Amino acid sequence: MKAATWVEVGRMADVPPGHAARVEIDDVPVAIFNVDGEFFCLDDTCSHAQASLSDGDLDADRCAIECPLHGSAFDLRTGDPISLPAVEPVRVHHIDTSDGVIRVALSDDEA
Ligand code: FES
């Protein structure tokens, strides 16, 4: 297993609570979410079709993101779909926000 490569993608202040940002790392689009000050990073592309999860609605109560195209919700902690039509998870990536800087390391898991 290769070591995670951390990439600086922005500052915490760039993604206020309740918001998302889309960035690309090695041509992989990922979405960064801020849920009440806690940050999560998932694949940006929905596992169901070609939709950008960073354009979806954040559900802080369920710690989930709702896909803007067909409405599947994904758990931000696990990437698992918690409502249809999506049935496959999206990858969850490593995220670090020490020093106010957002750093992401892509997960090795297959999409
Ligand atoms: S593209 Fe996301 S639920 Fe269909």
PDB file of N, CA and C and ligand atoms in Angstrom:
ATOM      1  N   MET A   1       0.851  -1.184   0.000  1.00  0.00           N
ATOM      2  CA  MET A   1       0.000   0.000   0.000  1.00  0.00           C
ATOM      3  C   MET A   1       0.887   1.233   0.000  1.00  0.00           C
ATOM      4  N   LYS A   2       0.639   2.160  -0.937  1.00  0.00           N
ATOM      5  CA  LYS A   2       1.489   3.334  -0.971  1.00  0.00           C
ATOM      6  C   LYS A   2       1.016   4.364   0.053  1.00  0.00           C
ATOM      7  N   ALA A   3       1.985   5.191   0.502  1.00  0.00           N
ATOM      8  CA  ALA A   3       1.653   6.196   1.497  1.00  0.00           C
ATOM      9  C   ALA A   3       0.761   7.265   0.877  1.00  0.00           C
ATOM     10  N   ALA A   4      -0.108   7.812   1.709  1.00  0.00           N
ATOM     11  CA  ALA A   4      -1.004   8.868   1.221  1.00  0.00           C
ATOM     12  C   ALA A   4      -0.201  10.110   0.866  1.00  0.00           C
ATOM     13  N   THR A   5      -0.560  10.746  -0.230  1.00  0.00           N
ATOM     14  CA  THR A   5       0.063  11.994  -0.636  1.00  0.00           C
ATOM     15  C   THR A   5      -0.897  13.135  -0.324  1.00  0.00           C
ATOM     16  N   TRP A   6      -0.477  14.017   0.570  1.00  0.00           N
ATOM     17  CA  TRP A   6      -1.340  15.123   0.974  1.00  0.00           C
ATOM     18  C   TRP A   6      -1.165  16.292   0.018  1.00  0.00           C
ATOM     19  N   VAL A   7      -2.283  16.849  -0.395  1.00  0.00           N
ATOM     20  CA  VAL A   7      -2.286  17.977  -1.327  1.00  0.00           C
ATOM     21  C   VAL A   7      -3.041  19.139  -0.687  1.00  0.00           C
ATOM     22  N   GLU A   8      -2.421  20.314  -0.674  1.00  0.00           N
ATOM     23  CA  GLU A   8      -3.071  21.504  -0.141  1.00  0.00           C
ATOM     24  C   GLU A   8      -4.067  22.020  -1.174  1.00  0.00           C
ATOM     25  N   VAL A   9      -5.328  22.186  -0.757  1.00  0.00           N
ATOM     26  CA  VAL A   9      -6.356  22.579  -1.729  1.00  0.00           C
ATOM     27  C   VAL A   9      -7.020  23.912  -1.406  1.00  0.00           C
ATOM     28  N   GLY A  10      -6.716  24.490  -0.256  1.00  0.00           N
ATOM     29  CA  GLY A  10      -7.323  25.779   0.074  1.00  0.00           C
ATOM     30  C   GLY A  10      -7.259  26.020   1.567  1.00  0.00           C
ATOM     31  N   ARG A  11      -8.027  27.027   1.975  1.00  0.00           N
ATOM     32  CA  ARG A  11      -8.060  27.366   3.392  1.00  0.00           C
ATOM     33  C   ARG A  11      -9.466  27.106   3.935  1.00  0.00           C
ATOM     34  N   MET A  12      -9.534  26.811   5.238  1.00  0.00           N
ATOM     35  CA  MET A  12     -10.833  26.536   5.850  1.00  0.00           C
ATOM     36  C   MET A  12     -11.808  27.681   5.596  1.00  0.00           C
ATOM     37  N   ALA A  13     -11.303  28.906   5.598  1.00  0.00           N
ATOM     38  CA  ALA A  13     -12.167  30.074   5.412  1.00  0.00           C
ATOM     39  C   ALA A  13     -12.801  30.097   4.020  1.00  0.00           C
ATOM     40  N   ASP A  14     -12.236  29.342   3.076  1.00  0.00           N
ATOM     41  CA  ASP A  14     -12.785  29.293   1.715  1.00  0.00           C
ATOM     42  C   ASP A  14     -14.092  28.494   1.663  1.00  0.00           C
ATOM     43  N   VAL A  15     -14.320  27.649   2.673  1.00  0.00           N
ATOM     44  CA  VAL A  15     -15.510  26.776   2.679  1.00  0.00           C
ATOM     45  C   VAL A  15     -16.251  26.983   4.009  1.00  0.00           C
ATOM     46  N   PRO A  16     -17.125  27.968   4.050  1.00  0.00           N
ATOM     47  CA  PRO A  16     -17.834  28.247   5.309  1.00  0.00           C
ATOM     48  C   PRO A  16     -18.778  27.105   5.698  1.00  0.00           C
ATOM     49  N   PRO A  17     -19.203  27.051   6.949  1.00  0.00           N
ATOM     50  CA  PRO A  17     -20.153  26.025   7.379  1.00  0.00           C
ATOM     51  C   PRO A  17     -21.395  26.005   6.491  1.00  0.00           C
ATOM     52  N   GLY A  18     -21.817  24.793   6.108  1.00  0.00           N
ATOM     53  CA  GLY A  18     -22.991  24.645   5.258  1.00  0.00           C
ATOM     54  C   GLY A  18     -22.688  24.750   3.778  1.00  0.00           C
ATOM     55  N   HIS A  19     -21.409  24.855   3.433  1.00  0.00           N
ATOM     56  CA  HIS A  19     -21.024  25.008   2.036  1.00  0.00           C
ATOM     57  C   HIS A  19     -20.116  23.856   1.581  1.00  0.00           C
ATOM     58  N   ALA A  20     -19.931  23.829   0.251  1.00  0.00           N
ATOM     59  CA  ALA A  20     -19.090  22.802  -0.359  1.00  0.00           C
ATOM     60  C   ALA A  20     -18.175  23.459  -1.380  1.00  0.00           C
ATOM     61  N   ALA A  21     -17.114  22.767  -1.712  1.00  0.00           N
ATOM     62  CA  ALA A  21     -16.211  23.236  -2.767  1.00  0.00           C
ATOM     63  C   ALA A  21     -15.771  22.033  -3.584  1.00  0.00           C
ATOM     64  N   ARG A  22     -15.560  22.280  -4.863  1.00  0.00           N
ATOM     65  CA  ARG A  22     -15.094  21.214  -5.759  1.00  0.00           C
ATOM     66  C   ARG A  22     -13.665  21.526  -6.160  1.00  0.00           C
ATOM     67  N   VAL A  23     -12.797  20.547  -6.020  1.00  0.00           N
ATOM     68  CA  VAL A  23     -11.407  20.713  -6.455  1.00  0.00           C
ATOM     69  C   VAL A  23     -11.010  19.448  -7.216  1.00  0.00           C
ATOM     70  N   GLU A  24      -9.946  19.557  -7.989  1.00  0.00           N
ATOM     71  CA  GLU A  24      -9.427  18.379  -8.689  1.00  0.00           C
ATOM     72  C   GLU A  24      -8.038  18.058  -8.179  1.00  0.00           C
ATOM     73  N   ILE A  25      -7.815  16.786  -7.916  1.00  0.00           N
ATOM     74  CA  ILE A  25      -6.503  16.306  -7.495  1.00  0.00           C
ATOM     75  C   ILE A  25      -6.116  15.187  -8.450  1.00  0.00           C
ATOM     76  N   ASP A  26      -5.032  15.371  -9.174  1.00  0.00           N
ATOM     77  CA  ASP A  26      -4.619  14.372 -10.171  1.00  0.00           C
ATOM     78  C   ASP A  26      -5.786  14.028 -11.106  1.00  0.00           C
ATOM     79  N   ASP A  27      -6.503  15.046 -11.554  1.00  0.00           N
ATOM     80  CA  ASP A  27      -7.640  14.888 -12.468  1.00  0.00           C
ATOM     81  C   ASP A  27      -8.841  14.184 -11.834  1.00  0.00           C
ATOM     82  N   VAL A  28      -8.816  13.983 -10.536  1.00  0.00           N
ATOM     83  CA  VAL A  28      -9.958  13.388  -9.840  1.00  0.00           C
ATOM     84  C   VAL A  28     -10.750  14.515  -9.182  1.00  0.00           C
ATOM     85  N   PRO A  29     -12.018  14.706  -9.585  1.00  0.00           N
ATOM     86  CA  PRO A  29     -12.822  15.732  -8.921  1.00  0.00           C
ATOM     87  C   PRO A  29     -13.287  15.256  -7.547  1.00  0.00           C
ATOM     88  N   VAL A  30     -13.003  16.061  -6.542  1.00  0.00           N
ATOM     89  CA  VAL A  30     -13.450  15.718  -5.190  1.00  0.00           C
ATOM     90  C   VAL A  30     -14.232  16.897  -4.622  1.00  0.00           C
ATOM     91  N   ALA A  31     -15.108  16.580  -3.698  1.00  0.00           N
ATOM     92  CA  ALA A  31     -15.947  17.594  -3.067  1.00  0.00           C
ATOM     93  C   ALA A  31     -15.573  17.700  -1.597  1.00  0.00           C
ATOM     94  N   ILE A  32     -15.429  18.938  -1.136  1.00  0.00           N
ATOM     95  CA  ILE A  32     -15.113  19.208   0.265  1.00  0.00           C
ATOM     96  C   ILE A  32     -16.336  19.848   0.902  1.00  0.00           C
ATOM     97  N   PHE A  33     -16.729  19.332   2.046  1.00  0.00           N
ATOM     98  CA  PHE A  33     -17.936  19.815   2.716  1.00  0.00           C
ATOM     99  C   PHE A  33     -17.583  20.280   4.122  1.00  0.00           C
ATOM    100  N   ASN A  34     -18.238  21.361   4.520  1.00  0.00           N
ATOM    101  CA  ASN A  34     -18.092  21.860   5.879  1.00  0.00           C
ATOM    102  C   ASN A  34     -19.448  21.739   6.572  1.00  0.00           C
ATOM    103  N   VAL A  35     -19.526  20.820   7.538  1.00  0.00           N
ATOM    104  CA  VAL A  35     -20.752  20.622   8.311  1.00  0.00           C
ATOM    105  C   VAL A  35     -20.507  21.159   9.719  1.00  0.00           C
ATOM    106  N   ASP A  36     -20.975  22.342   9.967  1.00  0.00           N
ATOM    107  CA  ASP A  36     -20.825  22.964  11.288  1.00  0.00           C
ATOM    108  C   ASP A  36     -19.370  22.937  11.768  1.00  0.00           C
ATOM    109  N   GLY A  37     -18.453  23.201  10.863  1.00  0.00           N
ATOM    110  CA  GLY A  37     -17.038  23.278  11.230  1.00  0.00           C
ATOM    111  C   GLY A  37     -16.276  21.980  11.097  1.00  0.00           C
ATOM    112  N   GLU A  38     -16.980  20.882  10.800  1.00  0.00           N
ATOM    113  CA  GLU A  38     -16.312  19.599  10.575  1.00  0.00           C
ATOM    114  C   GLU A  38     -16.218  19.368   9.066  1.00  0.00           C
ATOM    115  N   PHE A  39     -15.022  19.023   8.605  1.00  0.00           N
ATOM    116  CA  PHE A  39     -14.794  18.907   7.166  1.00  0.00           C
ATOM    117  C   PHE A  39     -14.785  17.450   6.713  1.00  0.00           C
ATOM    118  N   PHE A  40     -15.334  17.227   5.506  1.00  0.00           N
ATOM    119  CA  PHE A  40     -15.378  15.899   4.896  1.00  0.00           C
ATOM    120  C   PHE A  40     -14.976  16.032   3.433  1.00  0.00           C
ATOM    121  N   CYS A  41     -14.450  14.950   2.873  1.00  0.00           N
ATOM    122  CA  CYS A  41     -14.075  14.962   1.456  1.00  0.00           C
ATOM    123  C   CYS A  41     -14.502  13.640   0.816  1.00  0.00           C
ATOM    124  N   LEU A  42     -15.268  13.749  -0.260  1.00  0.00           N
ATOM    125  CA  LEU A  42     -15.771  12.588  -0.994  1.00  0.00           C
ATOM    126  C   LEU A  42     -15.486  12.783  -2.475  1.00  0.00           C
ATOM    127  N   ASP A  43     -15.592  11.710  -3.235  1.00  0.00           N
ATOM    128  CA  ASP A  43     -15.623  11.868  -4.687  1.00  0.00           C
ATOM    129  C   ASP A  43     -16.732  12.853  -5.029  1.00  0.00           C
ATOM    130  N   ASP A  44     -16.456  13.729  -5.993  1.00  0.00           N
ATOM    131  CA  ASP A  44     -17.481  14.714  -6.354  1.00  0.00           C
ATOM    132  C   ASP A  44     -18.540  14.110  -7.263  1.00  0.00           C
ATOM    133  N   THR A  45     -18.170  13.113  -8.048  1.00  0.00           N
ATOM    134  CA  THR A  45     -19.112  12.550  -9.019  1.00  0.00           C
ATOM    135  C   THR A  45     -19.988  11.500  -8.345  1.00  0.00           C
ATOM    136  N   CYS A  46     -21.285  11.685  -8.453  1.00  0.00           N
ATOM    137  CA  CYS A  46     -22.244  10.745  -7.877  1.00  0.00           C
ATOM    138  C   CYS A  46     -21.997   9.345  -8.438  1.00  0.00           C
ATOM    139  N   SER A  47     -22.256   8.317  -7.620  1.00  0.00           N
ATOM    140  CA  SER A  47     -22.053   6.938  -8.084  1.00  0.00           C
ATOM    141  C   SER A  47     -23.187   6.475  -8.994  1.00  0.00           C
ATOM    142  N   HIS A  48     -24.248   7.270  -9.109  1.00  0.00           N
ATOM    143  CA  HIS A  48     -25.403   6.864  -9.912  1.00  0.00           C
ATOM    144  C   HIS A  48     -25.284   7.341 -11.347  1.00  0.00           C
ATOM    145  N   ALA A  49     -24.916   8.597 -11.545  1.00  0.00           N
ATOM    146  CA  ALA A  49     -24.768   9.155 -12.885  1.00  0.00           C
ATOM    147  C   ALA A  49     -23.831  10.355 -12.779  1.00  0.00           C
ATOM    148  N   GLN A  50     -23.793  11.142 -13.834  1.00  0.00           N
ATOM    149  CA  GLN A  50     -22.831  12.237 -13.865  1.00  0.00           C
ATOM    150  C   GLN A  50     -23.409  13.495 -13.228  1.00  0.00           C
ATOM    151  N   ALA A  51     -23.348  13.553 -11.923  1.00  0.00           N
ATOM    152  CA  ALA A  51     -23.769  14.759 -11.217  1.00  0.00           C
ATOM    153  C   ALA A  51     -22.676  15.119 -10.216  1.00  0.00           C
ATOM    154  N   SER A  52     -22.589  16.402  -9.939  1.00  0.00           N
ATOM    155  CA  SER A  52     -21.561  16.898  -9.040  1.00  0.00           C
ATOM    156  C   SER A  52     -22.144  17.051  -7.638  1.00  0.00           C
ATOM    157  N   LEU A  53     -21.668  16.231  -6.698  1.00  0.00           N
ATOM    158  CA  LEU A  53     -22.241  16.258  -5.353  1.00  0.00           C
ATOM    159  C   LEU A  53     -22.009  17.595  -4.652  1.00  0.00           C
ATOM    160  N   SER A  54     -20.965  18.309  -5.058  1.00  0.00           N
ATOM    161  CA  SER A  54     -20.715  19.616  -4.417  1.00  0.00           C
ATOM    162  C   SER A  54     -21.814  20.620  -4.771  1.00  0.00           C
ATOM    163  N   ASP A  55     -22.633  20.303  -5.798  1.00  0.00           N
ATOM    164  CA  ASP A  55     -23.775  21.161  -6.138  1.00  0.00           C
ATOM    165  C   ASP A  55     -25.042  20.745  -5.392  1.00  0.00           C
ATOM    166  N   GLY A  56     -24.948  19.714  -4.568  1.00  0.00           N
ATOM    167  CA  GLY A  56     -26.125  19.201  -3.875  1.00  0.00           C
ATOM    168  C   GLY A  56     -26.441  19.968  -2.602  1.00  0.00           C
ATOM    169  N   ASP A  57     -27.456  19.476  -1.904  1.00  0.00           N
ATOM    170  CA  ASP A  57     -27.887  20.107  -0.653  1.00  0.00           C
ATOM    171  C   ASP A  57     -27.262  19.367   0.529  1.00  0.00           C
ATOM    172  N   LEU A  58     -26.613  20.141   1.406  1.00  0.00           N
ATOM    173  CA  LEU A  58     -26.039  19.553   2.615  1.00  0.00           C
ATOM    174  C   LEU A  58     -27.149  19.355   3.652  1.00  0.00           C
ATOM    175  N   ASP A  59     -27.142  18.191   4.271  1.00  0.00           N
ATOM    176  CA  ASP A  59     -28.091  17.878   5.332  1.00  0.00           C
ATOM    177  C   ASP A  59     -27.282  17.662   6.605  1.00  0.00           C
ATOM    178  N   ALA A  60     -27.142  18.717   7.389  1.00  0.00           N
ATOM    179  CA  ALA A  60     -26.290  18.645   8.583  1.00  0.00           C
ATOM    180  C   ALA A  60     -26.850  17.661   9.601  1.00  0.00           C
ATOM    181  N   ASP A  61     -28.182  17.554   9.686  1.00  0.00           N
ATOM    182  CA  ASP A  61     -28.777  16.666  10.680  1.00  0.00           C
ATOM    183  C   ASP A  61     -28.401  15.208  10.429  1.00  0.00           C
ATOM    184  N   ARG A  62     -28.335  14.826   9.150  1.00  0.00           N
ATOM    185  CA  ARG A  62     -27.974  13.441   8.819  1.00  0.00           C
ATOM    186  C   ARG A  62     -26.507  13.313   8.454  1.00  0.00           C
ATOM    187  N   CYS A  63     -25.772  14.434   8.462  1.00  0.00           N
ATOM    188  CA  CYS A  63     -24.379  14.463   8.021  1.00  0.00           C
ATOM    189  C   CYS A  63     -24.294  13.822   6.631  1.00  0.00           C
ATOM    190  N   ALA A  64     -25.076  14.386   5.707  1.00  0.00           N
ATOM    191  CA  ALA A  64     -25.215  13.783   4.378  1.00  0.00           C
ATOM    192  C   ALA A  64     -25.269  14.867   3.318  1.00  0.00           C
ATOM    193  N   ILE A  65     -24.982  14.450   2.091  1.00  0.00           N
ATOM    194  CA  ILE A  65     -25.129  15.324   0.932  1.00  0.00           C
ATOM    195  C   ILE A  65     -26.162  14.700   0.010  1.00  0.00           C
ATOM    196  N   GLU A  66     -27.070  15.527  -0.489  1.00  0.00           N
ATOM    197  CA  GLU A  66     -28.128  15.040  -1.372  1.00  0.00           C
ATOM    198  C   GLU A  66     -27.757  15.393  -2.803  1.00  0.00           C
ATOM    199  N   CYS A  67     -27.709  14.400  -3.651  1.00  0.00           N
ATOM    200  CA  CYS A  67     -27.338  14.603  -5.054  1.00  0.00           C
ATOM    201  C   CYS A  67     -28.327  15.550  -5.734  1.00  0.00           C
ATOM    202  N   PRO A  68     -27.809  16.520  -6.504  1.00  0.00           N
ATOM    203  CA  PRO A  68     -28.709  17.496  -7.120  1.00  0.00           C
ATOM    204  C   PRO A  68     -29.518  16.927  -8.287  1.00  0.00           C
ATOM    205  N   LEU A  69     -29.121  15.749  -8.820  1.00  0.00           N
ATOM    206  CA  LEU A  69     -29.795  15.260 -10.027  1.00  0.00           C
ATOM    207  C   LEU A  69     -31.008  14.383  -9.711  1.00  0.00           C
ATOM    208  N   HIS A  70     -30.823  13.329  -8.906  1.00  0.00           N
ATOM    209  CA  HIS A  70     -31.947  12.431  -8.603  1.00  0.00           C
ATOM    210  C   HIS A  70     -32.220  12.296  -7.106  1.00  0.00           C
ATOM    211  N   GLY A  71     -31.448  13.000  -6.293  1.00  0.00           N
ATOM    212  CA  GLY A  71     -31.808  13.103  -4.880  1.00  0.00           C
ATOM    213  C   GLY A  71     -31.272  12.053  -3.939  1.00  0.00           C
ATOM    214  N   SER A  72     -30.409  11.114  -4.402  1.00  0.00           N
ATOM    215  CA  SER A  72     -29.830  10.183  -3.443  1.00  0.00           C
ATOM    216  C   SER A  72     -29.013  10.955  -2.408  1.00  0.00           C
ATOM    217  N   ALA A  73     -29.103  10.519  -1.174  1.00  0.00           N
ATOM    218  CA  ALA A  73     -28.282  11.118  -0.123  1.00  0.00           C
ATOM    219  C   ALA A  73     -27.127  10.179   0.197  1.00  0.00           C
ATOM    220  N   PHE A  74     -25.955  10.749   0.435  1.00  0.00           N
ATOM    221  CA  PHE A  74     -24.766   9.963   0.788  1.00  0.00           C
ATOM    222  C   PHE A  74     -24.277  10.413   2.157  1.00  0.00           C
ATOM    223  N   ASP A  75     -23.951   9.421   2.996  1.00  0.00           N
ATOM    224  CA  ASP A  75     -23.384   9.702   4.310  1.00  0.00           C
ATOM    225  C   ASP A  75     -21.969  10.254   4.127  1.00  0.00           C
ATOM    226  N   LEU A  76     -21.705  11.444   4.657  1.00  0.00           N
ATOM    227  CA  LEU A  76     -20.394  12.069   4.457  1.00  0.00           C
ATOM    228  C   LEU A  76     -19.281  11.333   5.196  1.00  0.00           C
ATOM    229  N   ARG A  77     -19.631  10.544   6.199  1.00  0.00           N
ATOM    230  CA  ARG A  77     -18.610   9.839   6.980  1.00  0.00           C
ATOM    231  C   ARG A  77     -18.175   8.548   6.317  1.00  0.00           C
ATOM    232  N   THR A  78     -19.095   7.932   5.558  1.00  0.00           N
ATOM    233  CA  THR A  78     -18.787   6.619   4.984  1.00  0.00           C
ATOM    234  C   THR A  78     -18.845   6.597   3.459  1.00  0.00           C
ATOM    235  N   GLY A  79     -19.523   7.566   2.861  1.00  0.00           N
ATOM    236  CA  GLY A  79     -19.737   7.565   1.413  1.00  0.00           C
ATOM    237  C   GLY A  79     -20.871   6.657   0.974  1.00  0.00           C
ATOM    238  N   ASP A  80     -21.515   6.000   1.927  1.00  0.00           N
ATOM    239  CA  ASP A  80     -22.599   5.062   1.577  1.00  0.00           C
ATOM    240  C   ASP A  80     -23.873   5.823   1.193  1.00  0.00           C
ATOM    241  N   PRO A  81     -24.581   5.318   0.165  1.00  0.00           N
ATOM    242  CA  PRO A  81     -25.867   5.923  -0.156  1.00  0.00           C
ATOM    243  C   PRO A  81     -26.881   5.551   0.922  1.00  0.00           C
ATOM    244  N   ILE A  82     -27.698   6.507   1.319  1.00  0.00           N
ATOM    245  CA  ILE A  82     -28.706   6.217   2.337  1.00  0.00           C
ATOM    246  C   ILE A  82     -30.116   6.394   1.773  1.00  0.00           C
ATOM    247  N   SER A  83     -30.181   6.688   0.464  1.00  0.00           N
ATOM    248  CA  SER A  83     -31.482   6.681  -0.204  1.00  0.00           C
ATOM    249  C   SER A  83     -31.264   6.416  -1.689  1.00  0.00           C
ATOM    250  N   LEU A  84     -32.267   5.863  -2.323  1.00  0.00           N
ATOM    251  CA  LEU A  84     -32.206   5.526  -3.747  1.00  0.00           C
ATOM    252  C   LEU A  84     -32.311   6.793  -4.586  1.00  0.00           C
ATOM    253  N   PRO A  85     -31.908   6.745  -5.875  1.00  0.00           N
ATOM    254  CA  PRO A  85     -31.624   5.549  -6.670  1.00  0.00           C
ATOM    255  C   PRO A  85     -30.166   5.045  -6.598  1.00  0.00           C
ATOM    256  N   ALA A  86     -29.240   5.787  -6.037  1.00  0.00           N
ATOM    257  CA  ALA A  86     -27.858   5.299  -5.977  1.00  0.00           C
ATOM    258  C   ALA A  86     -27.765   4.100  -5.037  1.00  0.00           C
ATOM    259  N   VAL A  87     -26.991   3.108  -5.426  1.00  0.00           N
ATOM    260  CA  VAL A  87     -26.797   1.934  -4.573  1.00  0.00           C
ATOM    261  C   VAL A  87     -25.317   1.694  -4.292  1.00  0.00           C
ATOM    262  N   GLU A  88     -24.431   2.337  -5.066  1.00  0.00           N
ATOM    263  CA  GLU A  88     -22.991   2.183  -4.853  1.00  0.00           C
ATOM    264  C   GLU A  88     -22.479   3.369  -4.030  1.00  0.00           C
ATOM    265  N   PRO A  89     -21.488   3.115  -3.161  1.00  0.00           N
ATOM    266  CA  PRO A  89     -20.922   4.226  -2.385  1.00  0.00           C
ATOM    267  C   PRO A  89     -20.021   5.104  -3.250  1.00  0.00           C
ATOM    268  N   VAL A  90     -19.727   6.278  -2.756  1.00  0.00           N
ATOM    269  CA  VAL A  90     -18.648   7.092  -3.319  1.00  0.00           C
ATOM    270  C   VAL A  90     -17.480   6.999  -2.344  1.00  0.00           C
ATOM    271  N   ARG A  91     -16.277   7.241  -2.858  1.00  0.00           N
ATOM    272  CA  ARG A  91     -15.105   7.135  -1.993  1.00  0.00           C
ATOM    273  C   ARG A  91     -15.034   8.312  -1.025  1.00  0.00           C
ATOM    274  N   VAL A  92     -14.569   8.020   0.181  1.00  0.00           N
ATOM    275  CA  VAL A  92     -14.291   9.053   1.176  1.00  0.00           C
ATOM    276  C   VAL A  92     -12.785   9.249   1.203  1.00  0.00           C
ATOM    277  N   HIS A  93     -12.342  10.476   1.121  1.00  0.00           N
ATOM    278  CA  HIS A  93     -10.914  10.770   1.110  1.00  0.00           C
ATOM    279  C   HIS A  93     -10.474  11.351   2.449  1.00  0.00           C
ATOM    280  N   HIS A  94      -9.169  11.250   2.688  1.00  0.00           N
ATOM    281  CA  HIS A  94      -8.604  11.777   3.936  1.00  0.00           C
ATOM    282  C   HIS A  94      -8.564  13.302   3.854  1.00  0.00           C
ATOM    283  N   ILE A  95      -8.912  13.942   4.946  1.00  0.00           N
ATOM    284  CA  ILE A  95      -8.875  15.406   4.955  1.00  0.00           C
ATOM    285  C   ILE A  95      -8.297  15.881   6.280  1.00  0.00           C
ATOM    286  N   ASP A  96      -7.489  16.916   6.202  1.00  0.00           N
ATOM    287  CA  ASP A  96      -6.828  17.486   7.378  1.00  0.00           C
ATOM    288  C   ASP A  96      -6.970  18.995   7.309  1.00  0.00           C
ATOM    289  N   THR A  97      -7.314  19.620   8.437  1.00  0.00           N
ATOM    290  CA  THR A  97      -7.513  21.073   8.423  1.00  0.00           C
ATOM    291  C   THR A  97      -6.658  21.759   9.487  1.00  0.00           C
ATOM    292  N   SER A  98      -5.566  21.140   9.870  1.00  0.00           N
ATOM    293  CA  SER A  98      -4.714  21.790  10.858  1.00  0.00           C
ATOM    294  C   SER A  98      -4.134  23.066  10.257  1.00  0.00           C
ATOM    295  N   ASP A  99      -3.902  24.060  11.108  1.00  0.00           N
ATOM    296  CA  ASP A  99      -3.340  25.364  10.702  1.00  0.00           C
ATOM    297  C   ASP A  99      -4.287  26.155   9.804  1.00  0.00           C
ATOM    298  N   GLY A 100      -5.561  25.755   9.734  1.00  0.00           N
ATOM    299  CA  GLY A 100      -6.491  26.507   8.891  1.00  0.00           C
ATOM    300  C   GLY A 100      -6.360  26.192   7.417  1.00  0.00           C
ATOM    301  N   VAL A 101      -5.494  25.231   7.084  1.00  0.00           N
ATOM    302  CA  VAL A 101      -5.278  24.858   5.687  1.00  0.00           C
ATOM    303  C   VAL A 101      -5.955  23.514   5.428  1.00  0.00           C
ATOM    304  N   ILE A 102      -6.647  23.422   4.281  1.00  0.00           N
ATOM    305  CA  ILE A 102      -7.300  22.159   3.928  1.00  0.00           C
ATOM    306  C   ILE A 102      -6.333  21.330   3.088  1.00  0.00           C
ATOM    307  N   ARG A 103      -6.051  20.131   3.557  1.00  0.00           N
ATOM    308  CA  ARG A 103      -5.212  19.193   2.809  1.00  0.00           C
ATOM    309  C   ARG A 103      -6.004  17.909   2.613  1.00  0.00           C
ATOM    310  N   VAL A 104      -5.873  17.350   1.415  1.00  0.00           N
ATOM    311  CA  VAL A 104      -6.617  16.127   1.084  1.00  0.00           C
ATOM    312  C   VAL A 104      -5.629  15.076   0.580  1.00  0.00           C
ATOM    313  N   ALA A 105      -5.846  13.851   0.989  1.00  0.00           N
ATOM    314  CA  ALA A 105      -5.108  12.710   0.444  1.00  0.00           C
ATOM    315  C   ALA A 105      -6.128  11.750  -0.139  1.00  0.00           C
ATOM    316  N   LEU A 106      -5.986  11.446  -1.416  1.00  0.00           N
ATOM    317  CA  LEU A 106      -6.943  10.556  -2.057  1.00  0.00           C
ATOM    318  C   LEU A 106      -6.893   9.173  -1.444  1.00  0.00           C
ATOM    319  N   SER A 107      -8.069   8.580  -1.292  1.00  0.00           N
ATOM    320  CA  SER A 107      -8.159   7.206  -0.816  1.00  0.00           C
ATOM    321  C   SER A 107      -7.653   6.260  -1.903  1.00  0.00           C
ATOM    322  N   ASP A 108      -7.082   5.158  -1.486  1.00  0.00           N
ATOM    323  CA  ASP A 108      -6.618   4.170  -2.460  1.00  0.00           C
ATOM    324  C   ASP A 108      -7.756   3.282  -2.961  1.00  0.00           C
ATOM    325  N   ASP A 109      -8.901   3.365  -2.287  1.00  0.00           N
ATOM    326  CA  ASP A 109     -10.012   2.488  -2.643  1.00  0.00           C
ATOM    327  C   ASP A 109     -10.432   2.729  -4.089  1.00  0.00           C
ATOM    328  N   GLU A 110     -10.841   1.666  -4.730  1.00  0.00           N
ATOM    329  CA  GLU A 110     -11.366   1.819  -6.078  1.00  0.00           C
ATOM    330  C   GLU A 110     -12.702   2.538  -6.028  1.00  0.00           C
ATOM    331  N   ALA A 111     -12.956   3.337  -7.047  1.00  0.00           N
ATOM    332  CA  ALA A 111     -14.237   4.055  -7.082  1.00  0.00           C
ATOM    333  C   ALA A 111     -15.347   3.072  -7.406  1.00  0.00           C
TER     334      ALA A 111
HETATM  335  S1  FES B   1     -26.888  11.244 -10.431  1.00  0.00           S
HETATM  336 FE1  FES B   1     -26.899  11.262  -8.257  1.00  0.00          FE
HETATM  337  S2  FES B   1     -28.692  10.180  -7.718  1.00  0.00           S
HETATM  338 FE2  FES B   1     -28.654  10.112  -9.888  1.00  0.00          FE
END
